[in-house]
Short mmCIF file of C-alpha atoms in Angstrom, two decimals:
data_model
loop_
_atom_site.label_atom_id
_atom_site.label_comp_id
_atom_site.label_asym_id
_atom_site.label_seq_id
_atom_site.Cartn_x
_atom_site.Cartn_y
_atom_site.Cartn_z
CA UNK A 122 -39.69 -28.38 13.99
CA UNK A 123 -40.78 -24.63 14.21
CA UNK A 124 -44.61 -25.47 14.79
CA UNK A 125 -47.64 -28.30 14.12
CA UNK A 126 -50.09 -25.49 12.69
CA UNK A 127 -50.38 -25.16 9.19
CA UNK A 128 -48.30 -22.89 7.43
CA UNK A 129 -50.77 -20.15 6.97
CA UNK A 130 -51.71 -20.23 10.39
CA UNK A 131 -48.30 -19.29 11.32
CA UNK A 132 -48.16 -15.62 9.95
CA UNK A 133 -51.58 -14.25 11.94
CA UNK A 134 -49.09 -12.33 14.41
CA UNK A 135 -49.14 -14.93 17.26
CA UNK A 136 -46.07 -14.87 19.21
CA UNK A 137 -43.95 -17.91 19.73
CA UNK A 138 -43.56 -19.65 22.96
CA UNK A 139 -40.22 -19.56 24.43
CA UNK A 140 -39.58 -23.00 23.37
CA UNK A 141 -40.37 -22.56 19.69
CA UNK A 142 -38.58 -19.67 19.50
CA UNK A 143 -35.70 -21.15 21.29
CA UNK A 144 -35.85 -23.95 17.99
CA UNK A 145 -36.16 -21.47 15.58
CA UNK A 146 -33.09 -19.89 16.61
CA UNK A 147 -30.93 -22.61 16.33
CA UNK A 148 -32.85 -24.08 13.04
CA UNK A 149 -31.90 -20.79 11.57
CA UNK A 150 -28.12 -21.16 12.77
CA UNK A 151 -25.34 -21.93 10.12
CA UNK A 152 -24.62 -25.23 10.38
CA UNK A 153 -20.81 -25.85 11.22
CA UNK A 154 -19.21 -28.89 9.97
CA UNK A 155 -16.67 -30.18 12.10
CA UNK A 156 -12.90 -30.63 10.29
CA UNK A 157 -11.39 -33.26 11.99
CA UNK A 158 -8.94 -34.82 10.00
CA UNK A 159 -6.58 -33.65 6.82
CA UNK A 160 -7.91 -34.17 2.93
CA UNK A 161 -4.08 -36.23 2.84
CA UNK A 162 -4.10 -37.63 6.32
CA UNK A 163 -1.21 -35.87 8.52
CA UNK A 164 2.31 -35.60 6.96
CA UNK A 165 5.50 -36.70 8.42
CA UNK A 166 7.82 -34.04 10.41
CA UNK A 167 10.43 -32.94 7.85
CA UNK A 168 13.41 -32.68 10.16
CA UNK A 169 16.37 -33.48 8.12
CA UNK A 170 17.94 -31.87 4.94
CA UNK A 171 16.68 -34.91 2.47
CA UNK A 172 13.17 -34.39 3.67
CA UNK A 173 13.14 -30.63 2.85
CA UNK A 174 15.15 -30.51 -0.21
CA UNK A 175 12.04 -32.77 -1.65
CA UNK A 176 9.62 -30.07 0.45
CA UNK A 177 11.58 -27.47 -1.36
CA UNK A 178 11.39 -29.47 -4.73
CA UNK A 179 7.37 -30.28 -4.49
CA UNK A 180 6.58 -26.65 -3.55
CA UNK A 181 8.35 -24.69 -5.87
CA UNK A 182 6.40 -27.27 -8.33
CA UNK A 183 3.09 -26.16 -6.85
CA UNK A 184 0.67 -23.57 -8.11
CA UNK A 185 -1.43 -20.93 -6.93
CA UNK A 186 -0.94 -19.23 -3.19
CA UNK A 187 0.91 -20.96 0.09
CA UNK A 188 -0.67 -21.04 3.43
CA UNK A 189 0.94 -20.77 5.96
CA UNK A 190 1.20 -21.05 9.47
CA UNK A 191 3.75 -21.09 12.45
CA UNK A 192 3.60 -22.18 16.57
CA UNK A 193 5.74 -20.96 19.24
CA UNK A 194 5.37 -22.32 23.16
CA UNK A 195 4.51 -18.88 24.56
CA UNK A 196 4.30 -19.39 27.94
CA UNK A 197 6.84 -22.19 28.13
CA UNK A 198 9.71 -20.82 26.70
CA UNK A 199 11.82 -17.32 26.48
CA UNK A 200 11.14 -15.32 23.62
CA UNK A 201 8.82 -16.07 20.79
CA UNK A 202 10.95 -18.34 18.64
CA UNK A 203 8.93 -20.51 15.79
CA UNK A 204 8.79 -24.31 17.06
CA UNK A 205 6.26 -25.71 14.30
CA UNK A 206 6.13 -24.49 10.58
CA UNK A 207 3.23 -25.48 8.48
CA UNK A 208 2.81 -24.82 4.78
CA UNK A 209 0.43 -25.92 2.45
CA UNK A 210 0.13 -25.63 -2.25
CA UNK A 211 -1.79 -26.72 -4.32
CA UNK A 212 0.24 -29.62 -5.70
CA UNK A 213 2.20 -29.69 -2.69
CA UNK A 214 0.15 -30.74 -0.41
CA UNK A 215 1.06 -30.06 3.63
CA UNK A 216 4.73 -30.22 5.25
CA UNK A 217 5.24 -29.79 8.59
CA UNK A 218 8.81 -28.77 9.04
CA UNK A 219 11.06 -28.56 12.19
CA UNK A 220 12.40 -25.87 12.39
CA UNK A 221 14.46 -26.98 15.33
CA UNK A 222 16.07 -29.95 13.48
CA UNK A 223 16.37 -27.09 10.28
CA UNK A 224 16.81 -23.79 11.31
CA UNK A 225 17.86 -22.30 7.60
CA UNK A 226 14.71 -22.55 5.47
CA UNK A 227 16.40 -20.20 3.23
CA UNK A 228 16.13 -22.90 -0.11
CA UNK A 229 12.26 -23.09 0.71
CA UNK A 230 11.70 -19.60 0.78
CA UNK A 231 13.87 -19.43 -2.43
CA UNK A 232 11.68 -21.82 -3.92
CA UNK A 233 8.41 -19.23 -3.43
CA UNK A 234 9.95 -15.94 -4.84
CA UNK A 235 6.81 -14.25 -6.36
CA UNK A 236 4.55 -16.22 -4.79
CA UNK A 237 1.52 -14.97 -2.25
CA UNK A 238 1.94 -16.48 0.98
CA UNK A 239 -1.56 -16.38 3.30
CA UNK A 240 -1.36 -16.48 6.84
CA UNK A 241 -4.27 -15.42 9.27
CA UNK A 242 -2.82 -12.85 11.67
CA UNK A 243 0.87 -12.70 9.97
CA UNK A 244 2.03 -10.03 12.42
CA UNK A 245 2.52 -12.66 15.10
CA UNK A 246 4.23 -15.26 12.41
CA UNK A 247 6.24 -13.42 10.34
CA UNK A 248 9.44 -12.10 13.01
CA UNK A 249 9.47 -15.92 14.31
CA UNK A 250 9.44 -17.18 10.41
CA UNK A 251 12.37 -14.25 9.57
CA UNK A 252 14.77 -15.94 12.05
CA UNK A 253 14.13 -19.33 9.38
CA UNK A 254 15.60 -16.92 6.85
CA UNK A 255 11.84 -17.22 5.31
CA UNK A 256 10.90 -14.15 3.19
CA UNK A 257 7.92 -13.72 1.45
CA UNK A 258 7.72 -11.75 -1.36
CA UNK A 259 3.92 -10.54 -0.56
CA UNK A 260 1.14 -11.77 1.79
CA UNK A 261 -2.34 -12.11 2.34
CA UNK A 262 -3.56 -11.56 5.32
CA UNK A 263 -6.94 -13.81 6.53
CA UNK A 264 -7.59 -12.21 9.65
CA UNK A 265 -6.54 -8.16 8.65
CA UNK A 266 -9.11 -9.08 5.60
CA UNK A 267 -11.78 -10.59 8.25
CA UNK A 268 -11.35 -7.29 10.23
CA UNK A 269 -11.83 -4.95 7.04
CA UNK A 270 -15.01 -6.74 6.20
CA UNK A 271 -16.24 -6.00 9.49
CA UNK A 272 -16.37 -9.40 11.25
CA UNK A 273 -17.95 -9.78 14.81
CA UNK A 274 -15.10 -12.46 15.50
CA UNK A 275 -11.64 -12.82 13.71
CA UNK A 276 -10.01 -15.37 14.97
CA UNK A 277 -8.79 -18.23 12.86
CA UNK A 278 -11.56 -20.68 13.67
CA UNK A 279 -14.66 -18.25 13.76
CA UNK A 280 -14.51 -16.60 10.47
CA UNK A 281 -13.61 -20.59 9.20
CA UNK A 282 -17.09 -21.60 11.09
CA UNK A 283 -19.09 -18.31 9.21
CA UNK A 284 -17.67 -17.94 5.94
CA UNK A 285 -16.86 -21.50 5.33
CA UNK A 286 -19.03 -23.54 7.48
CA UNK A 287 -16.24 -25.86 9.09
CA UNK A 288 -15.58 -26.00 12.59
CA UNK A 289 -11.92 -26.12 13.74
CA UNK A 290 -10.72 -27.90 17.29
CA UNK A 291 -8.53 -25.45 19.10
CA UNK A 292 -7.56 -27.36 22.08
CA UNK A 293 -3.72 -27.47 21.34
CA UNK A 294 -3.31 -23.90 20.50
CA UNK A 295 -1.46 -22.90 23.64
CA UNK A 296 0.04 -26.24 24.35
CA UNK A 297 4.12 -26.20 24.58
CA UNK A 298 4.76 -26.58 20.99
CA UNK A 299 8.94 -26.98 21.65
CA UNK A 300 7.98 -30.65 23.04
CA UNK A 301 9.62 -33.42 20.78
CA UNK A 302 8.66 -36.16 19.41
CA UNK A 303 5.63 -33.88 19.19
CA UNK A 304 2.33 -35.90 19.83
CA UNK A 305 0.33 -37.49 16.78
CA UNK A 306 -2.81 -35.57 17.53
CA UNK A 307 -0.95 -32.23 17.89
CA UNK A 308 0.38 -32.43 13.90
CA UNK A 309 -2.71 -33.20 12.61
CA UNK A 310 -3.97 -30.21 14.52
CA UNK A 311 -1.37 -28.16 13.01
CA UNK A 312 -2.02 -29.56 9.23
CA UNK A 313 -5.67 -28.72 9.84
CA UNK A 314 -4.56 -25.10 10.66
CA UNK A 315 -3.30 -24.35 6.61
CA UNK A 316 -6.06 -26.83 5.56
CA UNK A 317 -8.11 -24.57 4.36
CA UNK A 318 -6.66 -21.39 4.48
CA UNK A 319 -6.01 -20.90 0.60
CA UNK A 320 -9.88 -21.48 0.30
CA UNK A 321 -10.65 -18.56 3.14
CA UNK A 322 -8.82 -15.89 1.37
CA UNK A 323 -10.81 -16.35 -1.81
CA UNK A 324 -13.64 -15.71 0.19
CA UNK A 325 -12.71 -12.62 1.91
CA UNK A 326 -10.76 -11.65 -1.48
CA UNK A 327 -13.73 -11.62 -3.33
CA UNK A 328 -15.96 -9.93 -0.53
CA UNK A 329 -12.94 -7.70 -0.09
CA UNK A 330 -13.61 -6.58 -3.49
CA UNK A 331 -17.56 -6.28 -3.41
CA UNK A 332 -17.35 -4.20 -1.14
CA UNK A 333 -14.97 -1.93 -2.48
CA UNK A 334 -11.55 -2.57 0.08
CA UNK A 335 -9.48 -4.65 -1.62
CA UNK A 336 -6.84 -1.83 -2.55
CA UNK A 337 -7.25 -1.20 1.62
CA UNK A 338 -6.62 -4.45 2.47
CA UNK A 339 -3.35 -4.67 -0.12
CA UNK A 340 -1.74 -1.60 1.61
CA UNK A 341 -2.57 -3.35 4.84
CA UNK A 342 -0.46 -6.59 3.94
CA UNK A 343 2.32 -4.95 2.67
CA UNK A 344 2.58 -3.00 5.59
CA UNK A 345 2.53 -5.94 8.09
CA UNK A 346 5.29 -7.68 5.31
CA UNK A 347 8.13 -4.68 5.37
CA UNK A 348 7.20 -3.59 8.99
CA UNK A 349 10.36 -3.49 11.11
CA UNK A 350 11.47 -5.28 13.84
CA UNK A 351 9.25 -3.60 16.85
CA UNK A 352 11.37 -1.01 18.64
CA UNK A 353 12.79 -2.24 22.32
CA UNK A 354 10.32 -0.79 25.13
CA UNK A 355 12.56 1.76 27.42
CA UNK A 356 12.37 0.85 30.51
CA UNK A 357 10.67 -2.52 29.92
CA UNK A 358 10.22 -4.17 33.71
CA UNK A 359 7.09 -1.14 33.81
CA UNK A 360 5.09 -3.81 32.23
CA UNK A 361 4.85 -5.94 35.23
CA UNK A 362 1.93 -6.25 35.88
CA UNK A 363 0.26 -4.46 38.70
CA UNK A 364 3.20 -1.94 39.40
CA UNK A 365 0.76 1.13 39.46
CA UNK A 366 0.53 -0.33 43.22
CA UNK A 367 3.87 1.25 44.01
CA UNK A 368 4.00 4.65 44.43
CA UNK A 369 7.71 5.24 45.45
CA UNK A 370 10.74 4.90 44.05
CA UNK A 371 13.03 2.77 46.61
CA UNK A 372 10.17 -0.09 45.49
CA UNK A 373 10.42 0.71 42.11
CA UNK A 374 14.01 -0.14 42.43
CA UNK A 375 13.69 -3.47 44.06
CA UNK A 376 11.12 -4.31 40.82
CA UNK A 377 13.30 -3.43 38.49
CA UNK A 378 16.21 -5.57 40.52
CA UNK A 379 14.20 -8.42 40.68
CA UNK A 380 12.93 -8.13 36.76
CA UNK A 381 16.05 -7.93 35.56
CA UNK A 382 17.01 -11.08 37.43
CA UNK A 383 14.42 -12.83 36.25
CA UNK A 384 14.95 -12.12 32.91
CA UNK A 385 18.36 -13.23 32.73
CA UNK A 386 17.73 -16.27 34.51
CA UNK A 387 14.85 -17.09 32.04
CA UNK A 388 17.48 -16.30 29.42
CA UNK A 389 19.65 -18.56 30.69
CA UNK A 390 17.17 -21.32 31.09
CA UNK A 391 14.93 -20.56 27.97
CA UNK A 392 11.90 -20.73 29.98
CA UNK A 393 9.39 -18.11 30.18
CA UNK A 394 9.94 -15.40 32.85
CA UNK A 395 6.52 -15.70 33.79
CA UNK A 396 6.95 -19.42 34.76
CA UNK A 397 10.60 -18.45 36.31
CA UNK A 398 9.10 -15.68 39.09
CA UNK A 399 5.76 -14.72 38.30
CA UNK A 400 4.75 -11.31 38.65
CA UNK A 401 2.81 -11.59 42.10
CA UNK A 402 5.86 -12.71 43.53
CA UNK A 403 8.11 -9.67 42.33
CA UNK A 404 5.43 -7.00 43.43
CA UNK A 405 4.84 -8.84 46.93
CA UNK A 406 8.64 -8.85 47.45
CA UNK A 407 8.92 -5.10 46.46
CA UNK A 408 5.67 -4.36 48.66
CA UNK A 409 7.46 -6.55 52.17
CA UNK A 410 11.00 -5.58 51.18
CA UNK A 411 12.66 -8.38 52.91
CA UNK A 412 16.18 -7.94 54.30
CA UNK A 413 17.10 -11.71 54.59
CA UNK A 414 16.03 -15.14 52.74
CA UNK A 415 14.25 -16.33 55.86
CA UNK A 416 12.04 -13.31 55.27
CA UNK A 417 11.95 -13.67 51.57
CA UNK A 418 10.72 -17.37 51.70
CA UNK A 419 8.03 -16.37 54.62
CA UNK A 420 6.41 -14.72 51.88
CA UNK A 421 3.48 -16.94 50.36
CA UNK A 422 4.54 -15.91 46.92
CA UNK A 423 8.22 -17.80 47.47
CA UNK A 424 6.77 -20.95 49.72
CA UNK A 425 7.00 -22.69 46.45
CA UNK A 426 9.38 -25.46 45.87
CA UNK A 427 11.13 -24.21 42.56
CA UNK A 428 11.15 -20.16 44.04
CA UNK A 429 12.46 -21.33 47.57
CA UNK A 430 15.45 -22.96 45.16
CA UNK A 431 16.68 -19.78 43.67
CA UNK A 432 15.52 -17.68 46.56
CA UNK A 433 19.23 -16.77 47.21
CA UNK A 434 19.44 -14.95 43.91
CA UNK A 435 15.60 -13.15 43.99
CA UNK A 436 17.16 -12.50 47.63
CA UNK A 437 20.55 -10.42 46.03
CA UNK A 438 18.22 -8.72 43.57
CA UNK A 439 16.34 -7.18 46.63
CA UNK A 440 19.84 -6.16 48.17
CA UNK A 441 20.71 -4.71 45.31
CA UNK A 442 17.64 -2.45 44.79
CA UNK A 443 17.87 -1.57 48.81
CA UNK A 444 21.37 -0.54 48.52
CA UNK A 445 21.15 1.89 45.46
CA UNK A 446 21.69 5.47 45.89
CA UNK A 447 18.96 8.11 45.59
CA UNK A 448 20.55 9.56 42.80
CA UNK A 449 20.17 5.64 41.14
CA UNK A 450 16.78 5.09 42.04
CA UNK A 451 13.87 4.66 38.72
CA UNK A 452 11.60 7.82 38.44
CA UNK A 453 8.21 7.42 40.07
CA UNK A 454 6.55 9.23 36.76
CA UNK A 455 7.93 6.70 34.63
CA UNK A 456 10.40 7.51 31.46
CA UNK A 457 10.48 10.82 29.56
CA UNK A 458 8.68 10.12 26.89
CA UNK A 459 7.14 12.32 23.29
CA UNK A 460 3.59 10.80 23.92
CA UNK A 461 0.89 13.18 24.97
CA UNK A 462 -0.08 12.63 28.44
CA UNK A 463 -3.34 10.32 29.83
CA UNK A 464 -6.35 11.69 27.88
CA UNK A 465 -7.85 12.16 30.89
CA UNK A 466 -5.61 14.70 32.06
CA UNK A 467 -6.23 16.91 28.79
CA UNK A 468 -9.18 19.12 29.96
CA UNK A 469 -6.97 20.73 32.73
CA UNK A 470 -3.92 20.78 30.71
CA UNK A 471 -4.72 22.10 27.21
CA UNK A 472 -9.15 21.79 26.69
CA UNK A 473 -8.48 22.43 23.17
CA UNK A 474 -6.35 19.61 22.75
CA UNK A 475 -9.66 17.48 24.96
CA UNK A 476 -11.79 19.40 22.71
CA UNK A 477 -10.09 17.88 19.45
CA UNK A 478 -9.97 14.67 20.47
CA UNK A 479 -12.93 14.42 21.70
CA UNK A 480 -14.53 15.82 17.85
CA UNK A 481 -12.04 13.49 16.43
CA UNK A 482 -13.18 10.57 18.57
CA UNK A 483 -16.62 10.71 17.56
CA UNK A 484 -15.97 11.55 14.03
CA UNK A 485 -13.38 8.13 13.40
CA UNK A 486 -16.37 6.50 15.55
CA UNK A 487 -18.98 7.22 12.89
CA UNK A 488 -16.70 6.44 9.98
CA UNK A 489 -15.93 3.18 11.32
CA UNK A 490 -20.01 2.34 11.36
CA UNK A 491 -20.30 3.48 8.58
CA UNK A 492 -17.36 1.38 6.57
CA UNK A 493 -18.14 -1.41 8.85
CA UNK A 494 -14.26 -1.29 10.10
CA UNK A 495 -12.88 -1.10 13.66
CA UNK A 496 -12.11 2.38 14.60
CA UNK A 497 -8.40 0.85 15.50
CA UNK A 498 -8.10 -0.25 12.08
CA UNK A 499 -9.13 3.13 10.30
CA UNK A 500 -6.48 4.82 12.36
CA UNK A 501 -4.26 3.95 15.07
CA UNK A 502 -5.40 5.50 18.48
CA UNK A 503 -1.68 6.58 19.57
CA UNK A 504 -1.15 8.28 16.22
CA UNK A 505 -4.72 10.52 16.78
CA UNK A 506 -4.15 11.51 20.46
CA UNK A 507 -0.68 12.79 19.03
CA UNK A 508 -2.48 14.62 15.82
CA UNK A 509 -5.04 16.21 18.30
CA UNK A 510 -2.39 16.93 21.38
CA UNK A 511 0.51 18.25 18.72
CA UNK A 512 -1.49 19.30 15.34
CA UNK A 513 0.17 20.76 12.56
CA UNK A 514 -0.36 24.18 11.50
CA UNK A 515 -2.44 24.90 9.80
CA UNK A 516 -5.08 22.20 10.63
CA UNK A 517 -5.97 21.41 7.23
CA UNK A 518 -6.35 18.06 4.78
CA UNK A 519 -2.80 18.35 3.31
CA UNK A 520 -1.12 19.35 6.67
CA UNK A 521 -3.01 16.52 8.85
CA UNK A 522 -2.16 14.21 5.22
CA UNK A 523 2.05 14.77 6.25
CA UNK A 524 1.13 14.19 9.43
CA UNK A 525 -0.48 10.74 9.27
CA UNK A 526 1.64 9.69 6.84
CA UNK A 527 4.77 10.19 9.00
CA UNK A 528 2.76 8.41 11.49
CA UNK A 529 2.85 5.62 9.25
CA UNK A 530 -0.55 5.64 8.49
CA UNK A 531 -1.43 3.96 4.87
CA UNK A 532 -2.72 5.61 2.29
CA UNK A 533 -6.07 4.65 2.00
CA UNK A 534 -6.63 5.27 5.54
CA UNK A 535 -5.85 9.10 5.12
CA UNK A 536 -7.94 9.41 2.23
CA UNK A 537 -10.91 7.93 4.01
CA UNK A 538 -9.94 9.22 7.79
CA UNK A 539 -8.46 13.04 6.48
CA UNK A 540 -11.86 14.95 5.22
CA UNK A 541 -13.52 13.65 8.70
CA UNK A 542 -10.98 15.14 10.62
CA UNK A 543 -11.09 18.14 9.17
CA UNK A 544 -14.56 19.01 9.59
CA UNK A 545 -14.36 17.64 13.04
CA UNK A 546 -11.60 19.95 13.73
CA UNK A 547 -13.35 23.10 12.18
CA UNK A 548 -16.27 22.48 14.43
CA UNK A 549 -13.60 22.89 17.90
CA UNK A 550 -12.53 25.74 16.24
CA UNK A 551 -15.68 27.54 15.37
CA UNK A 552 -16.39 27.06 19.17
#
């Protein structure tokens, strides 16, 4: 209740007390529906051939779009192999499928040649789904789409809440989803994840096309679709996290040692490396440099019961990156590399460089208000620091067009991005 005066007494420019404007807020907000349970109750796991060849059968009878879906235990185990596959047709209704129990879902993907599969953030689902031997033949992408409208929030269950008014739990997202038999109220979790999925992308389809980015958005999916496997990092133990603490090389070593340890031991063990040797431990190691594995397990980091274990082998990493030769030991700078250096070092080492970024900065920055897209999404940041540190000669639309488009830019992102950068460009130069 927003008041007990009359309604014309409420527009003569009094302000509201805290209270009843505190009440009119949340009258005002959407209300969100909460989906608790699936329109066909939750399916049985499909975990042996009879049970997917009549998945298979009931699918390729289906019409319209698929949703789709997959979970991994990030976190628990190594790598980012798909534990949980979810699909949902009309017609079909929803199969859960282990992909454990089946690891060749080749006959299912057979069964949807041609037809649109819809996943919200298919990037992190689609290398997992490829080792399933599951192909789709195009996508549709919920949470690119959400993104190219604009959308404060694009995760799965906020753009359900606003454009659809449902609410969706997400308490088991990060739970360990290579457990079996996996738990009743886990599935229905899952199901509940393709529920309604079909349904979203007509929504952001059709405002997709309102507003004039639905040939954006198609260049998007295909992209994520044919993009290739991501390229191994070189020199991957840098990612540890905290090394910018070590400044010299001998300590360098021992992290590297000790990374590569735990990586093969987490291999070994499929468990995630995190859980096998966290990264605390491997920087306080490199930090003490221990010489023995009473020293090692003095450490707090390796007082635990599982690290005390194995501290024998973290112990013969440590030996290992003592004992290398100078000529053997990891540069301090990091790998040689074709990326322009920190933008922060660009005024010193080339200010015309800092000068075109800084123009083309600002100019993306104003485009992206002004199309209601994240900057990131008009144009990848790595690919403009290298346009502005490196550009082509001479600096204009067709030249910068190669450019971007080697880059891997799409399309409709040079169109829109190109004639900004250009003018931002002829601005540093006029200076």
């Amino acid at each position: 209740m927003l008041s007990d005066r009359p309604a014309d007494d409420a527009s003569d420019g009094a302000t509201l007390d805290p209270a009843t404007a505190a009440s009119a807020e949340t009258d005002a907000a959407p209300v969100v529906v909460p989906l608790t349970e699936p329109a066909d109750g939750i399916p049985p796991l499909v975990d042996t051939p009879e049970d997917l060849a009549r998945v298979v059968a009931a699918f390729e009878a289906g019409t319209g779009p698929v949703a789709v879906d997959a979970e991994r235990a990030s976190g628990y185990r190594y790598g980012q192999h798909t534990y949980l596959v979810q699909l949902r047709r009309d017609g079909a209704g929803t199969a859960l499928i282990d992909p454990i129990a089946l690891p060749d879902l080749s006959t299912l993907s057979d069964a949807l040649i041609g037809v649109e599969w819809v996943f919200h953030a298919a990037s992190q689902d689609l290398p997992g789904l490829l080792e399933q031997n599951l192909h789709p033949s195009r996508i549709f992408d919920t949470e690119l789409g959400a993104r190219l409208l604009g959308l404060d929030r694009v995760g799965l269950a906020a753009v359900v809440a606003e454009l659809l008014g449902l609410g969706l739990a997400k308490e088991h997202s990060a739970v360990d989803w290579s457990t079996r038999p996996l738990p009743e109220q886990w599935l229905r979790y899952a199901a509940l994840d393709v529920e309604v999925l079909v349904e979203l992308r007509e929504i952001i389809a059709e405002r997709l096309a309102v507003a004039g980015k639905a040939e954006w958005a198609a260049q998007e999916f295909e992209a994520v679709r044919l993009a290739p496997p991501a390229t191994p990092r070189v020199e991957p133990w840098r990612r540890v996290s905290g090394l910018h603490a070590i400044h010299d090389a001998r300590r360098l070593a021992v992290v590297r040692a000790l990374w590569t340890t735990r990586e093969e031991n987490a291999r070994q063990r499929d468990i995630s490396p995190g859980r096998v040797l966290p990264d605390t431990a491997i920087l306080a190691a490199a930090q003490a440099l221990p010489r023995s594995v009473p020293q090692l397990v003095a450490l707090p980091s390796y007082s635990g019961k599982g690290t005390r274990r194995r501290a024998a082998l973290w112990q013969h990493a440590i030996d290992e990156g003592l004992a290398l030769p100078e000529s053997e030991l990891p540069s301090v700078r990091g790998p040689r590399s074709d990326a322009p250096p920190p933008p922060r070092a660009w005024p010193d080492r080339d200010p015309a460089a800092a000068a075109r970024l800084a123009a083309a900065r600002d100019a993306v920055a104003t485009l992206s208000n002004g199309v209601a897209v994240p900057a990131e999404n008009l144009l990848q940041p790595d690919l403009l620091r290298r346009l502005c540190w490196s550009p082509p000669s001479p600096l204009d639309a067709a030249s910068i067009g190669t450019f971007l488009h080697a880059g891997g830019a799409r399309q409709w992102q040079i169109d829109v991005v190109t004639p900004r950068l250009v003018a931002a460009f002829a601005v540093t130069t006029a200076d």
